[in-house]
């Protein structure tokens, strides 16, 4: 079964907004494969009812092919149970509960990666209001560098996903929110999208 790898603090502004410091080298965590959701455009997506404070984190997602090569790209949402994460961080404990719940790894349609991946852009809007946007070129560690770093020690395999980290602007989601996320080429054309209602 493939794995879902996630890089953290790859945008310096996001590291600061959540009370952390920019990293000097890449760091990663895992989500369970069963947390993956690939909702059709226009559908409703249900989150576990016990969650009190779920935050959106829009990200570039890489899909690996043979020999750890980049095969496809998509837009993704790494959802975080922020209240639980804060408690875990304060106690020096792992974040698994805050990152690994059902539907916490949401991915749009996959596309062939364009030449010049650093020029593509992420955008996220909630109920039509822009919340997050950034160029991949703003990342402190570029996607292929993240993949190279991960491949030095991780048991990667074909089909693995790598969430590449989120820009600043993370914030809460609530039931009834209309979530729209896009991955755009340099010319503004669409590579991947998410469009769903949070039920």
PDB file of C-alpha atoms in Angstrom:
ATOM      1  CA  UNK A   1       0.000   0.000   0.000  1.00  0.00           C
ATOM      2  CA  UNK A   2       1.320   3.476  -0.825  1.00  0.00           C
ATOM      3  CA  UNK A   3       2.164   6.085   1.791  1.00  0.00           C
ATOM      4  CA  UNK A   4       1.161   9.721   2.258  1.00  0.00           C
ATOM      5  CA  UNK A   5       4.238  11.785   3.144  1.00  0.00           C
ATOM      6  CA  UNK A   6       3.886  15.405   4.243  1.00  0.00           C
ATOM      7  CA  UNK A   7       6.540  18.110   4.417  1.00  0.00           C
ATOM      8  CA  UNK A   8       6.199  20.796   7.063  1.00  0.00           C
ATOM      9  CA  UNK A   9       7.178  24.465   7.289  1.00  0.00           C
ATOM     10  CA  UNK A  10       8.172  24.763   3.629  1.00  0.00           C
ATOM     11  CA  UNK A  11       6.823  28.330   3.459  1.00  0.00           C
ATOM     12  CA  UNK A  12       8.561  30.569   6.016  1.00  0.00           C
ATOM     13  CA  UNK A  13       5.519  32.825   6.540  1.00  0.00           C
ATOM     14  CA  UNK A  14       3.388  29.826   7.488  1.00  0.00           C
ATOM     15  CA  UNK A  15       6.023  28.583   9.930  1.00  0.00           C
ATOM     16  CA  UNK A  16       5.845  31.933  11.706  1.00  0.00           C
ATOM     17  CA  UNK A  17       2.034  32.157  11.706  1.00  0.00           C
ATOM     18  CA  UNK A  18       1.762  28.868  13.623  1.00  0.00           C
ATOM     19  CA  UNK A  19       4.444  29.873  16.115  1.00  0.00           C
ATOM     20  CA  UNK A  20       7.346  27.955  14.616  1.00  0.00           C
ATOM     21  CA  UNK A  21      10.667  28.855  13.059  1.00  0.00           C
ATOM     22  CA  UNK A  22      11.717  28.279   9.436  1.00  0.00           C
ATOM     23  CA  UNK A  23      13.524  24.972   9.050  1.00  0.00           C
ATOM     24  CA  UNK A  24      17.127  24.578   7.919  1.00  0.00           C
ATOM     25  CA  UNK A  25      16.444  21.210   6.306  1.00  0.00           C
ATOM     26  CA  UNK A  26      13.273  19.348   5.249  1.00  0.00           C
ATOM     27  CA  UNK A  27      11.158  17.526   7.841  1.00  0.00           C
ATOM     28  CA  UNK A  28       8.270  15.152   7.229  1.00  0.00           C
ATOM     29  CA  UNK A  29       5.350  13.364   8.856  1.00  0.00           C
ATOM     30  CA  UNK A  30       2.914  10.679   7.661  1.00  0.00           C
ATOM     31  CA  UNK A  31      -0.829  10.400   7.206  1.00  0.00           C
ATOM     32  CA  UNK A  32      -2.531   6.993   6.936  1.00  0.00           C
ATOM     33  CA  UNK A  33      -3.598   5.976   3.429  1.00  0.00           C
ATOM     34  CA  UNK A  34      -7.149   5.543   4.732  1.00  0.00           C
ATOM     35  CA  UNK A  35      -7.264   9.306   5.416  1.00  0.00           C
ATOM     36  CA  UNK A  36      -7.183   9.976   1.646  1.00  0.00           C
ATOM     37  CA  UNK A  37     -10.220  11.539  -0.053  1.00  0.00           C
ATOM     38  CA  UNK A  38     -10.567  12.361  -3.762  1.00  0.00           C
ATOM     39  CA  UNK A  39     -13.978  14.052  -3.924  1.00  0.00           C
ATOM     40  CA  UNK A  40     -15.704  14.638  -7.287  1.00  0.00           C
ATOM     41  CA  UNK A  41     -16.255  18.288  -8.174  1.00  0.00           C
ATOM     42  CA  UNK A  42     -19.484  19.549  -6.627  1.00  0.00           C
ATOM     43  CA  UNK A  43     -19.853  16.804  -4.040  1.00  0.00           C
ATOM     44  CA  UNK A  44     -20.346  16.977  -0.288  1.00  0.00           C
ATOM     45  CA  UNK A  45     -17.497  15.895   1.998  1.00  0.00           C
ATOM     46  CA  UNK A  46     -18.111  14.819   5.577  1.00  0.00           C
ATOM     47  CA  UNK A  47     -15.591  15.213   8.398  1.00  0.00           C
ATOM     48  CA  UNK A  48     -15.699  13.371  11.729  1.00  0.00           C
ATOM     49  CA  UNK A  49     -18.168  15.084  14.076  1.00  0.00           C
ATOM     50  CA  UNK A  50     -15.851  15.038  17.109  1.00  0.00           C
ATOM     51  CA  UNK A  51     -13.544  17.657  15.595  1.00  0.00           C
ATOM     52  CA  UNK A  52     -13.849  21.145  17.081  1.00  0.00           C
ATOM     53  CA  UNK A  53     -11.322  23.219  15.119  1.00  0.00           C
ATOM     54  CA  UNK A  54     -10.324  21.947  11.678  1.00  0.00           C
ATOM     55  CA  UNK A  55      -7.942  24.136   9.658  1.00  0.00           C
ATOM     56  CA  UNK A  56      -7.336  24.106   5.899  1.00  0.00           C
ATOM     57  CA  UNK A  57      -3.818  23.915   4.467  1.00  0.00           C
ATOM     58  CA  UNK A  58      -3.668  24.032   0.658  1.00  0.00           C
ATOM     59  CA  UNK A  59      -0.667  22.229  -0.840  1.00  0.00           C
ATOM     60  CA  UNK A  60       0.995  20.942  -3.973  1.00  0.00           C
ATOM     61  CA  UNK A  61       0.834  17.138  -4.029  1.00  0.00           C
ATOM     62  CA  UNK A  62       3.350  15.004  -5.920  1.00  0.00           C
ATOM     63  CA  UNK A  63       2.531  11.464  -7.061  1.00  0.00           C
ATOM     64  CA  UNK A  64       5.546   9.189  -7.458  1.00  0.00           C
ATOM     65  CA  UNK A  65       6.184   6.840 -10.346  1.00  0.00           C
ATOM     66  CA  UNK A  66       8.929   4.292 -10.932  1.00  0.00           C
ATOM     67  CA  UNK A  67      12.296   4.835  -9.242  1.00  0.00           C
ATOM     68  CA  UNK A  68      10.909   7.653  -7.052  1.00  0.00           C
ATOM     69  CA  UNK A  69      10.411   9.892 -10.085  1.00  0.00           C
ATOM     70  CA  UNK A  70       7.755  12.599 -10.138  1.00  0.00           C
ATOM     71  CA  UNK A  71       4.851  11.263 -12.207  1.00  0.00           C
ATOM     72  CA  UNK A  72       1.925  13.644 -11.629  1.00  0.00           C
ATOM     73  CA  UNK A  73       0.889  16.712  -9.630  1.00  0.00           C
ATOM     74  CA  UNK A  74      -2.361  17.807  -7.991  1.00  0.00           C
ATOM     75  CA  UNK A  75      -3.752  20.345  -5.568  1.00  0.00           C
ATOM     76  CA  UNK A  76      -4.377  18.995  -2.084  1.00  0.00           C
ATOM     77  CA  UNK A  77      -5.664  19.946   1.334  1.00  0.00           C
ATOM     78  CA  UNK A  78      -3.867  18.793   4.467  1.00  0.00           C
ATOM     79  CA  UNK A  79      -6.558  19.218   7.120  1.00  0.00           C
ATOM     80  CA  UNK A  80      -5.437  19.698  10.710  1.00  0.00           C
ATOM     81  CA  UNK A  81      -7.291  19.241  13.991  1.00  0.00           C
ATOM     82  CA  UNK A  82      -5.631  22.366  15.348  1.00  0.00           C
ATOM     83  CA  UNK A  83      -6.849  22.116  18.945  1.00  0.00           C
ATOM     84  CA  UNK A  84      -5.526  18.578  19.297  1.00  0.00           C
ATOM     85  CA  UNK A  85      -2.273  19.518  17.581  1.00  0.00           C
ATOM     86  CA  UNK A  86      -1.694  22.392  20.012  1.00  0.00           C
ATOM     87  CA  UNK A  87      -2.068  20.043  22.967  1.00  0.00           C
ATOM     88  CA  UNK A  88       0.301  17.486  21.419  1.00  0.00           C
ATOM     89  CA  UNK A  89       2.906  20.156  20.675  1.00  0.00           C
ATOM     90  CA  UNK A  90       2.711  21.574  24.203  1.00  0.00           C
ATOM     91  CA  UNK A  91       3.310  18.089  25.631  1.00  0.00           C
ATOM     92  CA  UNK A  92       6.080  17.214  23.159  1.00  0.00           C
ATOM     93  CA  UNK A  93       3.969  14.351  21.797  1.00  0.00           C
ATOM     94  CA  UNK A  94       3.375  13.116  18.214  1.00  0.00           C
ATOM     95  CA  UNK A  95       0.773  14.839  16.020  1.00  0.00           C
ATOM     96  CA  UNK A  96      -0.811  11.708  14.561  1.00  0.00           C
ATOM     97  CA  UNK A  97      -4.290  12.251  15.979  1.00  0.00           C
ATOM     98  CA  UNK A  98      -4.423  15.807  14.680  1.00  0.00           C
ATOM     99  CA  UNK A  99      -3.319  14.886  11.151  1.00  0.00           C
ATOM    100  CA  UNK A 100      -4.579  11.351  10.496  1.00  0.00           C
ATOM    101  CA  UNK A 101      -8.365  11.468  10.811  1.00  0.00           C
ATOM    102  CA  UNK A 102     -10.819  10.403   8.087  1.00  0.00           C
ATOM    103  CA  UNK A 103     -10.753  12.699   5.000  1.00  0.00           C
ATOM    104  CA  UNK A 104      -7.787  14.712   6.316  1.00  0.00           C
ATOM    105  CA  UNK A 105      -5.795  14.222   3.086  1.00  0.00           C
ATOM    106  CA  UNK A 106      -7.911  15.621   0.245  1.00  0.00           C
ATOM    107  CA  UNK A 107      -6.561  15.512  -3.320  1.00  0.00           C
ATOM    108  CA  UNK A 108      -7.860  16.877  -6.630  1.00  0.00           C
ATOM    109  CA  UNK A 109      -7.351  15.461 -10.118  1.00  0.00           C
ATOM    110  CA  UNK A 110      -3.798  14.571 -11.115  1.00  0.00           C
ATOM    111  CA  UNK A 111      -2.060  16.071 -14.163  1.00  0.00           C
ATOM    112  CA  UNK A 112       1.283  15.779 -15.877  1.00  0.00           C
ATOM    113  CA  UNK A 113       3.790  18.123 -14.209  1.00  0.00           C
ATOM    114  CA  UNK A 114       4.626  21.165 -16.337  1.00  0.00           C
ATOM    115  CA  UNK A 115       8.140  22.231 -17.186  1.00  0.00           C
ATOM    116  CA  UNK A 116       9.244  24.763 -14.589  1.00  0.00           C
ATOM    117  CA  UNK A 117       7.306  23.477 -11.610  1.00  0.00           C
ATOM    118  CA  UNK A 118       8.435  26.438  -9.496  1.00  0.00           C
ATOM    119  CA  UNK A 119       6.196  28.747 -11.558  1.00  0.00           C
ATOM    120  CA  UNK A 120       2.885  27.035 -10.777  1.00  0.00           C
ATOM    121  CA  UNK A 121       0.528  28.563  -8.201  1.00  0.00           C
ATOM    122  CA  UNK A 122      -1.755  27.448  -5.386  1.00  0.00           C
ATOM    123  CA  UNK A 123      -5.052  29.148  -4.591  1.00  0.00           C
ATOM    124  CA  UNK A 124      -7.716  28.438  -1.964  1.00  0.00           C
ATOM    125  CA  UNK A 125     -11.057  30.191  -1.484  1.00  0.00           C
ATOM    126  CA  UNK A 126     -13.734  29.520   1.146  1.00  0.00           C
ATOM    127  CA  UNK A 127     -17.263  30.656   0.228  1.00  0.00           C
ATOM    128  CA  UNK A 128     -15.723  32.702  -2.586  1.00  0.00           C
ATOM    129  CA  UNK A 129     -13.304  34.529  -0.288  1.00  0.00           C
ATOM    130  CA  UNK A 130      -9.570  34.087  -1.050  1.00  0.00           C
ATOM    131  CA  UNK A 131      -7.767  32.539   1.926  1.00  0.00           C
ATOM    132  CA  UNK A 132      -4.422  31.236   0.644  1.00  0.00           C
ATOM    133  CA  UNK A 133      -2.366  31.770  -2.486  1.00  0.00           C
ATOM    134  CA  UNK A 134       1.316  31.455  -3.348  1.00  0.00           C
ATOM    135  CA  UNK A 135       3.756  30.533  -6.059  1.00  0.00           C
ATOM    136  CA  UNK A 136       5.671  27.289  -5.597  1.00  0.00           C
ATOM    137  CA  UNK A 137       8.789  29.380  -6.199  1.00  0.00           C
ATOM    138  CA  UNK A 138       8.228  30.969  -2.763  1.00  0.00           C
ATOM    139  CA  UNK A 139       8.922  27.677  -0.982  1.00  0.00           C
ATOM    140  CA  UNK A 140      12.054  27.472   1.161  1.00  0.00           C
ATOM    141  CA  UNK A 141      12.596  23.926  -0.173  1.00  0.00           C
ATOM    142  CA  UNK A 142      11.543  23.242  -3.757  1.00  0.00           C
ATOM    143  CA  UNK A 143       9.352  20.168  -4.432  1.00  0.00           C
ATOM    144  CA  UNK A 144      12.012  18.095  -6.177  1.00  0.00           C
ATOM    145  CA  UNK A 145      14.475  18.924  -3.393  1.00  0.00           C
ATOM    146  CA  UNK A 146      11.909  17.680  -0.858  1.00  0.00           C
ATOM    147  CA  UNK A 147      11.544  14.472  -2.837  1.00  0.00           C
ATOM    148  CA  UNK A 148      15.313  14.024  -3.061  1.00  0.00           C
ATOM    149  CA  UNK A 149      15.712  14.566   0.676  1.00  0.00           C
ATOM    150  CA  UNK A 150      12.926  12.118   1.491  1.00  0.00           C
ATOM    151  CA  UNK A 151      14.323   9.482  -0.866  1.00  0.00           C
ATOM    152  CA  UNK A 152      17.605   9.426   1.074  1.00  0.00           C
ATOM    153  CA  UNK A 153      15.991   7.512   3.928  1.00  0.00           C
ATOM    154  CA  UNK A 154      12.284   6.782   3.328  1.00  0.00           C
ATOM    155  CA  UNK A 155      10.952   3.486   1.881  1.00  0.00           C
ATOM    156  CA  UNK A 156       9.287   5.161  -1.094  1.00  0.00           C
ATOM    157  CA  UNK A 157       7.291   3.255  -3.676  1.00  0.00           C
ATOM    158  CA  UNK A 158       5.284   3.887  -6.836  1.00  0.00           C
ATOM    159  CA  UNK A 159       1.976   5.568  -6.012  1.00  0.00           C
ATOM    160  CA  UNK A 160       3.219   7.370  -2.901  1.00  0.00           C
ATOM    161  CA  UNK A 161       1.977  10.925  -2.408  1.00  0.00           C
ATOM    162  CA  UNK A 162       4.041  13.824  -1.101  1.00  0.00           C
ATOM    163  CA  UNK A 163       2.203  16.866   0.271  1.00  0.00           C
ATOM    164  CA  UNK A 164       4.698  19.719  -0.140  1.00  0.00           C
ATOM    165  CA  UNK A 165       3.629  22.121   2.621  1.00  0.00           C
ATOM    166  CA  UNK A 166       1.297  25.104   2.851  1.00  0.00           C
ATOM    167  CA  UNK A 167       1.674  28.876   2.483  1.00  0.00           C
ATOM    168  CA  UNK A 168       0.420  31.329   5.095  1.00  0.00           C
ATOM    169  CA  UNK A 169      -3.269  32.029   5.542  1.00  0.00           C
ATOM    170  CA  UNK A 170      -4.390  28.777   7.156  1.00  0.00           C
ATOM    171  CA  UNK A 171      -7.661  29.015   9.023  1.00  0.00           C
ATOM    172  CA  UNK A 172     -10.786  27.243  10.213  1.00  0.00           C
ATOM    173  CA  UNK A 173     -13.382  25.313   8.235  1.00  0.00           C
ATOM    174  CA  UNK A 174     -16.967  24.867   9.386  1.00  0.00           C
ATOM    175  CA  UNK A 175     -19.924  22.816   8.228  1.00  0.00           C
ATOM    176  CA  UNK A 176     -21.541  24.366   5.177  1.00  0.00           C
ATOM    177  CA  UNK A 177     -18.341  25.935   3.811  1.00  0.00           C
ATOM    178  CA  UNK A 178     -17.860  25.878   0.031  1.00  0.00           C
ATOM    179  CA  UNK A 179     -14.213  24.931  -0.500  1.00  0.00           C
ATOM    180  CA  UNK A 180     -12.427  25.668  -3.781  1.00  0.00           C
ATOM    181  CA  UNK A 181      -8.736  24.974  -4.342  1.00  0.00           C
ATOM    182  CA  UNK A 182      -6.765  25.233  -7.573  1.00  0.00           C
ATOM    183  CA  UNK A 183      -3.323  24.472  -8.930  1.00  0.00           C
ATOM    184  CA  UNK A 184      -2.523  26.768 -11.861  1.00  0.00           C
ATOM    185  CA  UNK A 185       0.115  26.860 -14.581  1.00  0.00           C
ATOM    186  CA  UNK A 186       2.191  30.008 -15.073  1.00  0.00           C
ATOM    187  CA  UNK A 187      -0.259  31.185 -17.773  1.00  0.00           C
ATOM    188  CA  UNK A 188      -3.203  30.798 -15.381  1.00  0.00           C
ATOM    189  CA  UNK A 189      -4.634  27.636 -16.928  1.00  0.00           C
ATOM    190  CA  UNK A 190      -5.930  24.949 -14.610  1.00  0.00           C
ATOM    191  CA  UNK A 191      -3.848  21.909 -13.664  1.00  0.00           C
ATOM    192  CA  UNK A 192      -5.927  20.534 -10.791  1.00  0.00           C
ATOM    193  CA  UNK A 193      -8.913  21.567  -8.700  1.00  0.00           C
ATOM    194  CA  UNK A 194     -11.010  20.778  -5.656  1.00  0.00           C
ATOM    195  CA  UNK A 195     -14.574  22.043  -5.337  1.00  0.00           C
ATOM    196  CA  UNK A 196     -16.791  20.631  -2.598  1.00  0.00           C
ATOM    197  CA  UNK A 197     -19.233  21.500   0.158  1.00  0.00           C
ATOM    198  CA  UNK A 198     -18.286  20.601   3.713  1.00  0.00           C
ATOM    199  CA  UNK A 199     -21.183  18.688   5.218  1.00  0.00           C
TER     200      UNK A 199
END
